[in-house]
mmCIF file of C-alpha atoms and ligand atoms in Angstrom:
data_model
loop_
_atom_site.group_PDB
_atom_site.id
_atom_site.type_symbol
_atom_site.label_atom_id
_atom_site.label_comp_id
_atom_site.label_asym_id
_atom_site.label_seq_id
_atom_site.Cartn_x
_atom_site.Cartn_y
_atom_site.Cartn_z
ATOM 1 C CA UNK A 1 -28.655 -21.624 5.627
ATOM 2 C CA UNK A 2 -27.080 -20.040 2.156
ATOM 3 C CA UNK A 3 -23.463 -21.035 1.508
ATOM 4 C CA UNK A 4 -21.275 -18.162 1.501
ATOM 5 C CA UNK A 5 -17.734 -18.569 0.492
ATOM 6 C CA UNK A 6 -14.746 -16.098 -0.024
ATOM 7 C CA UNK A 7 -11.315 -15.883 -1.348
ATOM 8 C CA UNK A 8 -8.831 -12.892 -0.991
ATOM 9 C CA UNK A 9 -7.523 -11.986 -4.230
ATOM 10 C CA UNK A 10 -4.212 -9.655 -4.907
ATOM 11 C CA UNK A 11 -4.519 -7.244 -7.680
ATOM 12 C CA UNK A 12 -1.675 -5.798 -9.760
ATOM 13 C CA UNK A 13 -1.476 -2.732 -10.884
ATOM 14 C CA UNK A 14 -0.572 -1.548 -13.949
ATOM 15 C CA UNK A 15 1.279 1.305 -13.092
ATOM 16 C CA UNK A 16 1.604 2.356 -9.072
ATOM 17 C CA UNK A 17 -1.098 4.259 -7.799
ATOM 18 C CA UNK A 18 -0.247 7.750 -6.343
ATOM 19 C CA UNK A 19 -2.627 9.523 -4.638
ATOM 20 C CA UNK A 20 -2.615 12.380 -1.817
ATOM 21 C CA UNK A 21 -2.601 9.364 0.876
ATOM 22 C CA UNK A 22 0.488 7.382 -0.120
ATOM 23 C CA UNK A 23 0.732 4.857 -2.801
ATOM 24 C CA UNK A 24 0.596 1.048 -3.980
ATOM 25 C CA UNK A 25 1.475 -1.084 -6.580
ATOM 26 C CA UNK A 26 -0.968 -4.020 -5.262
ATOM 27 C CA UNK A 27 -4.275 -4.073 -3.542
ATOM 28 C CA UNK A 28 -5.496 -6.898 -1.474
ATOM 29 C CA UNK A 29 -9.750 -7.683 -1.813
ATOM 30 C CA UNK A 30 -11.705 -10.177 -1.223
ATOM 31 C CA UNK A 31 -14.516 -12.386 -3.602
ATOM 32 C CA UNK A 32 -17.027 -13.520 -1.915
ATOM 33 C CA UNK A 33 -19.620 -15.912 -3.306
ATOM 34 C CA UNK A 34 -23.323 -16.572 -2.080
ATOM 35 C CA UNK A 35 -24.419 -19.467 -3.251
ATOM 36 C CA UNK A 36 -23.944 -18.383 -7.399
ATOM 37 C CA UNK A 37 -23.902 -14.317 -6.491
ATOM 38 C CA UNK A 38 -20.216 -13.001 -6.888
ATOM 39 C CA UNK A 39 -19.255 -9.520 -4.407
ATOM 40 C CA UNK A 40 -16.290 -8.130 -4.298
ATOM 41 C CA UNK A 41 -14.608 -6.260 -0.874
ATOM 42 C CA UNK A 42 -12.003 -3.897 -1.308
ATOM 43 C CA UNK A 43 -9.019 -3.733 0.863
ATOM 44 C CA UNK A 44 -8.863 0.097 1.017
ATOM 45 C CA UNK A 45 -6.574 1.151 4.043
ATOM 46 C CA UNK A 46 -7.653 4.347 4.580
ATOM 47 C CA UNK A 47 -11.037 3.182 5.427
ATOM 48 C CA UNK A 48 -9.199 0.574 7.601
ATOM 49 C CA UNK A 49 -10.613 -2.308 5.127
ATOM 50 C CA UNK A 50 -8.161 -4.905 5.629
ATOM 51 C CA UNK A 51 -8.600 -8.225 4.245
ATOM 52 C CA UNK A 52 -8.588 -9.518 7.594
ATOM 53 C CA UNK A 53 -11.331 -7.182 9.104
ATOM 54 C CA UNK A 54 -13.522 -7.753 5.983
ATOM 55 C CA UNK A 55 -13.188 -11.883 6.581
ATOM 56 C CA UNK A 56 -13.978 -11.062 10.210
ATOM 57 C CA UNK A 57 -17.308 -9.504 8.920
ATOM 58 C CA UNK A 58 -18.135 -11.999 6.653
ATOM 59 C CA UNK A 59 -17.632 -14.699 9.275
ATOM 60 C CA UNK A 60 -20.822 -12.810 11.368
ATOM 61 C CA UNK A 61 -23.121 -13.152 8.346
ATOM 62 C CA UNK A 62 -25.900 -15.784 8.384
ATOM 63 C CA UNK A 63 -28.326 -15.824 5.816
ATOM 64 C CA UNK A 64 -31.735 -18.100 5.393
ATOM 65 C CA UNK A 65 -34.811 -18.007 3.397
ATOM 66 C CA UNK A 66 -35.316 -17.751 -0.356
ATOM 67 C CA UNK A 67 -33.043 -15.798 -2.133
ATOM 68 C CA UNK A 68 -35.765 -13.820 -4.493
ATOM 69 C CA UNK A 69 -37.001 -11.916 -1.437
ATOM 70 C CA UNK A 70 -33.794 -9.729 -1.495
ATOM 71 C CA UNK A 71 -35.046 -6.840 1.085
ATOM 72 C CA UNK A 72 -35.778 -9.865 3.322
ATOM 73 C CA UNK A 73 -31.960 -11.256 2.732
ATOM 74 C CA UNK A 74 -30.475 -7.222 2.719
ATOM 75 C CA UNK A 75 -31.982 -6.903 6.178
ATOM 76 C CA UNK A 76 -30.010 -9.985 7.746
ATOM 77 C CA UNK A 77 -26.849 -8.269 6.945
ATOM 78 C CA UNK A 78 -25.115 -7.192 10.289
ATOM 79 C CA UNK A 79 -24.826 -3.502 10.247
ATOM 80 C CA UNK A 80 -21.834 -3.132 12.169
ATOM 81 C CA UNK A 81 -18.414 -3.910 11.199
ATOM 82 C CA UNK A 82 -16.444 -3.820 7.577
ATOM 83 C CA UNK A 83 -18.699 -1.752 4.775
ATOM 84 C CA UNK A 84 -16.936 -3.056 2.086
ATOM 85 C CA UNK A 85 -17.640 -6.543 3.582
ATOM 86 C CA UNK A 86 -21.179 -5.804 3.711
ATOM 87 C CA UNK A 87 -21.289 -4.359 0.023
ATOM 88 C CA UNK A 88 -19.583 -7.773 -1.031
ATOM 89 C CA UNK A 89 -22.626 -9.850 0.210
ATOM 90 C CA UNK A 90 -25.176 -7.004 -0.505
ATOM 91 C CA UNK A 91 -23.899 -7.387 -4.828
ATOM 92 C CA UNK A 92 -23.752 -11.289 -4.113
ATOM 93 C CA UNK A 93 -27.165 -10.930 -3.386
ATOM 94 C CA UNK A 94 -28.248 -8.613 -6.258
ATOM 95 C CA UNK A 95 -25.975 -11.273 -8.367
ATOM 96 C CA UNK A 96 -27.692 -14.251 -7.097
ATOM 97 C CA UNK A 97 -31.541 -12.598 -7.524
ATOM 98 C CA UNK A 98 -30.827 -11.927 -10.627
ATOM 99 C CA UNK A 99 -29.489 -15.136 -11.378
ATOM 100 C CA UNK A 100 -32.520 -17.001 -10.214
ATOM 101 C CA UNK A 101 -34.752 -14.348 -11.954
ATOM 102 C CA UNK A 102 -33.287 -14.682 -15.559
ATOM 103 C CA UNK A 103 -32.346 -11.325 -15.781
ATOM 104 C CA UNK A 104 -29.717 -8.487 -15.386
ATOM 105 C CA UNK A 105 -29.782 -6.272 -12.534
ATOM 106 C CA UNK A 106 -30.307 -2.988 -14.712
ATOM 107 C CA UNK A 107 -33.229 -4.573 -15.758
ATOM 108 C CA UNK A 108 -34.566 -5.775 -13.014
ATOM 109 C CA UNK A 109 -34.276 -1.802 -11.944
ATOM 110 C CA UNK A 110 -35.820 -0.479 -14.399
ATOM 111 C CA UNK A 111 -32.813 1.275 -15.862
ATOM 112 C CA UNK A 112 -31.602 1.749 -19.448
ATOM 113 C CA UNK A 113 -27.852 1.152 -19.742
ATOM 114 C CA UNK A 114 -27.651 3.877 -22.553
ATOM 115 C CA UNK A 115 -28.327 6.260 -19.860
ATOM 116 C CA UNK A 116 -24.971 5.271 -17.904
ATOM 117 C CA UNK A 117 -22.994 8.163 -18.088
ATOM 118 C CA UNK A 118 -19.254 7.768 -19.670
ATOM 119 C CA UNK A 119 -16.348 6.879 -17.208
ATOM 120 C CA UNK A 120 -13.751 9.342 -16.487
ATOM 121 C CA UNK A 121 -9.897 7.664 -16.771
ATOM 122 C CA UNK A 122 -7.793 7.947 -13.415
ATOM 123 C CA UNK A 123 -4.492 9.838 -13.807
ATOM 124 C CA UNK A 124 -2.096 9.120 -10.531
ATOM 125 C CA UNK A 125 0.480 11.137 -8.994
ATOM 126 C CA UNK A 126 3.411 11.375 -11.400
ATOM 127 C CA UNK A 127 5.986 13.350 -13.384
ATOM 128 C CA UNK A 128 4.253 16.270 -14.805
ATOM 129 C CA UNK A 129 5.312 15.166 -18.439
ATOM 130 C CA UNK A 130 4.497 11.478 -17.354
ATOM 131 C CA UNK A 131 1.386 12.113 -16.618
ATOM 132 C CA UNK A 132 0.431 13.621 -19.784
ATOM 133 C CA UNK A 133 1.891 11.057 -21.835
ATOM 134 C CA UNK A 134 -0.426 8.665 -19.958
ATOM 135 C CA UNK A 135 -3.469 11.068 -20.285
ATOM 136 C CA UNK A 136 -2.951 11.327 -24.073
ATOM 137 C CA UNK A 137 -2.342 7.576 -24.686
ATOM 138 C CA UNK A 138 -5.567 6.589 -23.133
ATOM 139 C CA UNK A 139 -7.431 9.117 -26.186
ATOM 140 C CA UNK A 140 -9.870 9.237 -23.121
ATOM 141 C CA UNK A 141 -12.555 11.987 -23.643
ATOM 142 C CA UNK A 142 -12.779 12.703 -19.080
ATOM 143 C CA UNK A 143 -9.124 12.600 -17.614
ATOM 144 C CA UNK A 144 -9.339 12.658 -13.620
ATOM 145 C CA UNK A 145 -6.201 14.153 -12.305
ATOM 146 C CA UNK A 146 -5.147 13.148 -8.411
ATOM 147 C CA UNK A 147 -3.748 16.531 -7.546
ATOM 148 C CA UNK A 148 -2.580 17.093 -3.498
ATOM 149 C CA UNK A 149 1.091 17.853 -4.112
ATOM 150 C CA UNK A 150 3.522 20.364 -4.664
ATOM 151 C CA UNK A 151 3.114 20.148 -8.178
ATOM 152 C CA UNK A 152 -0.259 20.505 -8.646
ATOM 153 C CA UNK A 153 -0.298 23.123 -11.160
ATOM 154 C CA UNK A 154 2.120 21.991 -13.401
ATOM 155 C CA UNK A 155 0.493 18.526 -13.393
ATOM 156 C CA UNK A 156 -3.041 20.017 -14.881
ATOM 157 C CA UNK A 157 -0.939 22.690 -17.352
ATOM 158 C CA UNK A 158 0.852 19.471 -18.848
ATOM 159 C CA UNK A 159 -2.119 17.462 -19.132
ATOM 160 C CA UNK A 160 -4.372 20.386 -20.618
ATOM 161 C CA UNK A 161 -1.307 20.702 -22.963
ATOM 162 C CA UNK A 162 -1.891 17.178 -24.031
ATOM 163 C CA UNK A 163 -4.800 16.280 -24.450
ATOM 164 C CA UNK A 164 -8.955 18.512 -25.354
ATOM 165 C CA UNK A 165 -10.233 15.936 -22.807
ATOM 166 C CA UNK A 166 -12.429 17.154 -20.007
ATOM 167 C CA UNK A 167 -10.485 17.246 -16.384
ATOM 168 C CA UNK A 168 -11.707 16.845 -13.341
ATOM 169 C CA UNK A 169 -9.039 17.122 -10.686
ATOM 170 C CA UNK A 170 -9.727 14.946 -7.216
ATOM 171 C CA UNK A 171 -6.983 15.875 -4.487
ATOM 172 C CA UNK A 172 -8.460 13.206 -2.079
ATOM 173 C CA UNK A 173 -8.638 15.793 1.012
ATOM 174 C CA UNK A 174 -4.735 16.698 0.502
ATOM 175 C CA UNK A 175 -5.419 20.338 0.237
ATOM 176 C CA UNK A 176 -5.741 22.905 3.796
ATOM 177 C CA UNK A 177 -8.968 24.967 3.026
ATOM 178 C CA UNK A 178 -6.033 28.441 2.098
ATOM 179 C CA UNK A 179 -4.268 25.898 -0.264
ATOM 180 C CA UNK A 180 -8.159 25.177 -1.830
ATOM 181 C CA UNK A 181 -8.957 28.593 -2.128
ATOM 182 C CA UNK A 182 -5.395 29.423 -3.519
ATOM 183 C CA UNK A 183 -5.301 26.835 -6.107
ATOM 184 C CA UNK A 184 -8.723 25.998 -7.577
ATOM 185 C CA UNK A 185 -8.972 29.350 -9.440
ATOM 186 C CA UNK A 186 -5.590 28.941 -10.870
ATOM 187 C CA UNK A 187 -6.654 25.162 -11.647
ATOM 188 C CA UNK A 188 -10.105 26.923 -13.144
ATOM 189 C CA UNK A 189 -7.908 28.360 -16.188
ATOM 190 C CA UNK A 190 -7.434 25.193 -17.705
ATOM 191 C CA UNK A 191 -10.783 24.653 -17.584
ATOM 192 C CA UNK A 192 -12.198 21.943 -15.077
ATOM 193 C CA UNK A 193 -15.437 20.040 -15.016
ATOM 194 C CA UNK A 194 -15.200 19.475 -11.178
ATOM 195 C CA UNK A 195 -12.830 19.213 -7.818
ATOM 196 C CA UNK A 196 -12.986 15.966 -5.933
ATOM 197 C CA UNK A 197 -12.430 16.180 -1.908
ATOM 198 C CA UNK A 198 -10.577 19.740 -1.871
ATOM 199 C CA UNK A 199 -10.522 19.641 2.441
ATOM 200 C CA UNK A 200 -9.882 16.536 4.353
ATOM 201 C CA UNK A 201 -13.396 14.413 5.158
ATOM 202 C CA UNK A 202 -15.047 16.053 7.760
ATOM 203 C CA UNK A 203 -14.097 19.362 7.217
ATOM 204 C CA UNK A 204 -17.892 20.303 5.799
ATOM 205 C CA UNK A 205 -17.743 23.770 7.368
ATOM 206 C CA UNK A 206 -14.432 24.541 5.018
ATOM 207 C CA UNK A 207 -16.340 23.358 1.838
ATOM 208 C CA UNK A 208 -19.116 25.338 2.367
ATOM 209 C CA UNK A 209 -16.706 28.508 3.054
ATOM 210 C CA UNK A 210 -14.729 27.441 0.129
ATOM 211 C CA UNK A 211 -17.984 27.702 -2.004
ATOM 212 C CA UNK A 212 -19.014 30.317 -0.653
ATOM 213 C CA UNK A 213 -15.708 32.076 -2.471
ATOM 214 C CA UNK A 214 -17.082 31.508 -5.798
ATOM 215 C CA UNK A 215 -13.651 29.245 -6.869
ATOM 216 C CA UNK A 216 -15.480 28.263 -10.196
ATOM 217 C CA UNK A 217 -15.209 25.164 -10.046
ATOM 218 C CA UNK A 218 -18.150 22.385 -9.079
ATOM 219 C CA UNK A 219 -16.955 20.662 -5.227
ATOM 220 C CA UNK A 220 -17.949 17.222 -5.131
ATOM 221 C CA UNK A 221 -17.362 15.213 -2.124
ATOM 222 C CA UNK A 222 -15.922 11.510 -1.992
ATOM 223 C CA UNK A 223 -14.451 10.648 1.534
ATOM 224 C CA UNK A 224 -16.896 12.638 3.700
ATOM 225 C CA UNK A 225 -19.820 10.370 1.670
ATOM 226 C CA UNK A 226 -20.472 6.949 3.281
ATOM 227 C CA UNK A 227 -24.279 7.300 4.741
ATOM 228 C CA UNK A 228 -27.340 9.551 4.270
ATOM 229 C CA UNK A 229 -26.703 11.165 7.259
ATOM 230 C CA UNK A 230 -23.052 12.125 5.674
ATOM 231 C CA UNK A 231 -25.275 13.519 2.509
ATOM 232 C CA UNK A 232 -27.896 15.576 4.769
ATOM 233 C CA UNK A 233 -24.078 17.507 6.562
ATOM 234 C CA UNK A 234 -23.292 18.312 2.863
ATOM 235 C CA UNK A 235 -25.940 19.482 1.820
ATOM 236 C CA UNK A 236 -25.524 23.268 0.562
ATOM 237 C CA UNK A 237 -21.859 22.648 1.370
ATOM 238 C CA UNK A 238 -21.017 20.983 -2.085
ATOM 239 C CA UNK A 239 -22.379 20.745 -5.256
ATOM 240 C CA UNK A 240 -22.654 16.798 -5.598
ATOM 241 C CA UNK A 241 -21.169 13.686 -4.271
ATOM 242 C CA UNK A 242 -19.172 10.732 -4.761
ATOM 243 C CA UNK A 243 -20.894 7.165 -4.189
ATOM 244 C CA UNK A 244 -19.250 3.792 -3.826
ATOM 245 C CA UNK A 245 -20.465 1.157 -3.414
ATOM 246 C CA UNK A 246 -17.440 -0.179 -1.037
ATOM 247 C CA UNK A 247 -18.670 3.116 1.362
ATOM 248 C CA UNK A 248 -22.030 2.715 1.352
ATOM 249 C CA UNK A 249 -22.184 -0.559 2.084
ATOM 250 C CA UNK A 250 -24.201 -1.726 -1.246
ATOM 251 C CA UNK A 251 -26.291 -1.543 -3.925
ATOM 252 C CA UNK A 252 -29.643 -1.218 -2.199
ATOM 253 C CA UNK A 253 -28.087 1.368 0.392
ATOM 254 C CA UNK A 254 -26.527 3.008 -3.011
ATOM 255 C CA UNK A 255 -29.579 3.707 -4.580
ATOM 256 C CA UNK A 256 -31.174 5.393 -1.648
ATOM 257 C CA UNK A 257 -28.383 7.973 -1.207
ATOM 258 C CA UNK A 258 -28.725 8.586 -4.854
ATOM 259 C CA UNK A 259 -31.904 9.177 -4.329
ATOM 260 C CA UNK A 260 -31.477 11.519 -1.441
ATOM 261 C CA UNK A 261 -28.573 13.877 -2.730
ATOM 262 C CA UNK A 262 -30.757 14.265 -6.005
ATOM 263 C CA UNK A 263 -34.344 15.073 -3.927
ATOM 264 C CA UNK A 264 -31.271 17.806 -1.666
ATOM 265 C CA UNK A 265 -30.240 19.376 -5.655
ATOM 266 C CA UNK A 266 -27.264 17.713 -5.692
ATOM 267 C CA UNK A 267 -25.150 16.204 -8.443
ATOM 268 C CA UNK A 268 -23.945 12.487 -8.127
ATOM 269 C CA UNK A 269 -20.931 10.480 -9.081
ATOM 270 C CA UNK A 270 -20.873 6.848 -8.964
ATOM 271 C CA UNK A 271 -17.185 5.600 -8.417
ATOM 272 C CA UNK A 272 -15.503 2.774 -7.859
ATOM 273 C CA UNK A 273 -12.548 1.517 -5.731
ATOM 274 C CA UNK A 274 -9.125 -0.316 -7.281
ATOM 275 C CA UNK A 275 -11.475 -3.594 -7.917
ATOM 276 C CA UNK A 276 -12.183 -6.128 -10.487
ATOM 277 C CA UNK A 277 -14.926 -6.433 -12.865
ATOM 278 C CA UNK A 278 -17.012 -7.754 -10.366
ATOM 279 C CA UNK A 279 -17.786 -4.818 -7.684
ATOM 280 C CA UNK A 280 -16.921 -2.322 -10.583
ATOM 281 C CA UNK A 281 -19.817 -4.094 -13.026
ATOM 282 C CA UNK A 282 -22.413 -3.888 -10.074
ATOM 283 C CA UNK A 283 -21.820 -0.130 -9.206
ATOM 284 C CA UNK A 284 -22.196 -0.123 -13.543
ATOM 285 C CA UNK A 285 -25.528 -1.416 -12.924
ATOM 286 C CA UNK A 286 -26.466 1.448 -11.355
ATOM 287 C CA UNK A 287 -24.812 4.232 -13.177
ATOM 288 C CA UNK A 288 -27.480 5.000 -15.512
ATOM 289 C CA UNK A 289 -28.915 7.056 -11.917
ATOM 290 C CA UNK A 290 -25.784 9.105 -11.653
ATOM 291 C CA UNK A 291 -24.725 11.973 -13.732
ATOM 292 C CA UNK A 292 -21.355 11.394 -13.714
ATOM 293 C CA UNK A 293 -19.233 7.672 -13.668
ATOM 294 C CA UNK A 294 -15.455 6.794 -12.568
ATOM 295 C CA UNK A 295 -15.548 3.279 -13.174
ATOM 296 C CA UNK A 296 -12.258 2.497 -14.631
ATOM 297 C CA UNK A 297 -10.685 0.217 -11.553
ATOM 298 C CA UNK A 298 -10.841 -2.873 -13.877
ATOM 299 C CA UNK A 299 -8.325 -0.271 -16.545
ATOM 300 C CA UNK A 300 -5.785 -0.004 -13.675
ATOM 301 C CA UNK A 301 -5.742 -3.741 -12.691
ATOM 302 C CA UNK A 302 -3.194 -6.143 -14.610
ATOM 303 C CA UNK A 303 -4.342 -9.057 -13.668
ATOM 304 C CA UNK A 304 -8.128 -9.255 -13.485
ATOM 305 C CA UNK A 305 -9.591 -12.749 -12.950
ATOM 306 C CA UNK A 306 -13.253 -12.123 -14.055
ATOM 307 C CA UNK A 307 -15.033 -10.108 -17.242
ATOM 308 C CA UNK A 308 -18.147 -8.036 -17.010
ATOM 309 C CA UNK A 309 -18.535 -4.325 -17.410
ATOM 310 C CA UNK A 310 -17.021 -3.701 -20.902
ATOM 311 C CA UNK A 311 -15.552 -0.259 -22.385
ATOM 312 C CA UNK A 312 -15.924 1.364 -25.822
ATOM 313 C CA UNK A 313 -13.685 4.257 -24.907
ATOM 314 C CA UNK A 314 -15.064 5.724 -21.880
ATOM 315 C CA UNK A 315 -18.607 4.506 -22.682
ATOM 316 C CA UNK A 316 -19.868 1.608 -20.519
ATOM 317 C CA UNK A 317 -21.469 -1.836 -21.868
ATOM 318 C CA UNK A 318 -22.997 -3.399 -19.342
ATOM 319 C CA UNK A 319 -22.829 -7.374 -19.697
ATOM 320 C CA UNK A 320 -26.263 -8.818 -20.908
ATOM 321 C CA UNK A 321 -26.058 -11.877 -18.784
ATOM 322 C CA UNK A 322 -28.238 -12.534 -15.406
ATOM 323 C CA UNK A 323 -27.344 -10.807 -12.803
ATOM 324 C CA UNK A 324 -24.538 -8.527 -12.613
ATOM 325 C CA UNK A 325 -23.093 -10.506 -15.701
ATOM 326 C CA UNK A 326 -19.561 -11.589 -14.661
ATOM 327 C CA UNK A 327 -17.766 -14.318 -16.232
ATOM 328 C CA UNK A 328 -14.419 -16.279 -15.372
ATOM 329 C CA UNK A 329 -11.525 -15.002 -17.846
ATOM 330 C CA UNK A 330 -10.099 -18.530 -17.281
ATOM 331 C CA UNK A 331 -13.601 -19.954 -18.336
HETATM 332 MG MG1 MG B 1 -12.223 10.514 -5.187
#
């Protein structure tokens, strides 16, 4: 049997995290280790990722045989249960083949990390005139707004006022589909790359209505995304989607719904969730797939215990060393 180990881990944030959902000045994950292959689970509590119910998962998994046939190991992951628990093993496994191969994962795909896309930096909930002080301090070129509020408006007009960055705006689902098709046109004039989650998850026959209106703006979808089947609903309902690995459950379950929303004409993100440099280097791995990244958990985090993905602005650098690359900081 492989040794699999795991250790919650609280984050601080740098500043508190406002979104449409609530907000929080700490997250709670969990590291888990197979064998030498570092995952990471995040605690998200809107997916009902506790730390507890991803430990519970963990404590189901059971893993023999050699650790360079990686379908073979992907497969005994149990299917039910926590997804971000099962993403944590899935990158410990990616780590670990790596690892024992010599080489790092983007490699080993076949990818070139010039092609990762550059990261958008995450503007919460805030002040108006906050939030544009933090948007032009960052002198990052893609600014995503979380917009859901009252004050929607006035939040993009400051920020657009502040900085010649690109904005996306993502409202995480905190908009009814006659606030969407009020306020994305209005939102339009200061000139926006794309709208995250307009409608709450689920509400696929609202997003293809509020297409349908012409609001002039691309609709991606985040929360609605966590399987192919949730990709094949969307399809002609939005104009790309969000992946995670912490939804999908996994690289190797990652790179097949990449694959499918591009073979449906669809755009892709690759995001992340508030987590360290480990999860957010292994969803880096991958980003040279995507057209657009939001990888910038590890520039929200205070207190991150491991290195890995690096940033020149908003342009990844993927670590060169085997695997997904992470180091200790203590180390
Ligand atoms: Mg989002």
């Amino acid at each position: 049997m492989m040794k699999i180990t795991w250790r919650p881990i609280t984050l601080e944030l740098k500043n508190v995290f406002r979104i449409a959902h609530g907000a929080s000045a700490r997250r709670h994950n969990v590291i888990v280790q197979v064998e030498e292959g570092l995952g990471e689970a995040a605690g998200v509590a809107y997916h009902n990722e506790t730390p507890e119910r991803i430990i519970a998962y963990l404590q189901t998994v059971h893993l023999a045989g050699d650790p360079l046939h990686l379908v073979d190991m992907l497969a005994q992951l149990p299917q039910g249960g926590s997804r971000a628990g099962r993403a944590a093993v899935d990158m410990a496994l990616h780590d670990l083949w790596g690892k024992r191969l010599g080489h790092p994962l983007y490699r080993l795909l076949g990818l070139n990390p010039a092609d990762a896309p550059p990261t958008s930096f995450t503007i919460a909930m805030d002040e108006p005139k906050a939030m544009a002080e933090r948007a032009a301090a960052s002198g990052m070129p893609i600014i995503k707004i979380k917009v859901g509020s009252e004050n929607d408006e006035a939040m993009v007009r400051a920020i657009r006022r502040a900085t010649d960055a690109r904005l996306q705006v993502d409202a995480n689902g905190g908009w009814s589909r006659e606030q969407a098709a009020a306020i994305i046109p209005r939102l339009a004039q200061y000139d926006l790359q794309i709208v995250e989650q307009p409608l709450p998850a689920g509400d696929i026959e609202g997003l293809r209505w509020l297409r349908a209106q012409n609001p002039g703006v691309p609709i991606f979808a985040d929360e609605a995304i966590k399987t192919p089947d949730d990709i094949l609903a969307h399809a002609g309902a939005v104009d790309g989607v969000v992946i995670k690995l912490a939804k999908s459950g996994g690289i190797r379950a990652a790179v097949e719904m990449i694959a499918l929303a591009r073979a449906l004409g669809m755009q892709v993100m690759i995001g992340c969730m508030v987590e360290t440099a480990v999860a957010v280097t292994a969803a880096a791995h991958i980003a040279p797939l995507c057209d657009y990244a939001d990888l910038d958990g590890p520039l929200l985090i205070a207190n991150d215990p491991f290195r890995g993905l690096r940033y020149d602005g908003a342009r990844l650098l993927l670590p060169d060393g085997p695997g997904l690359g992470i180091t200790r900081r203590a180390d």
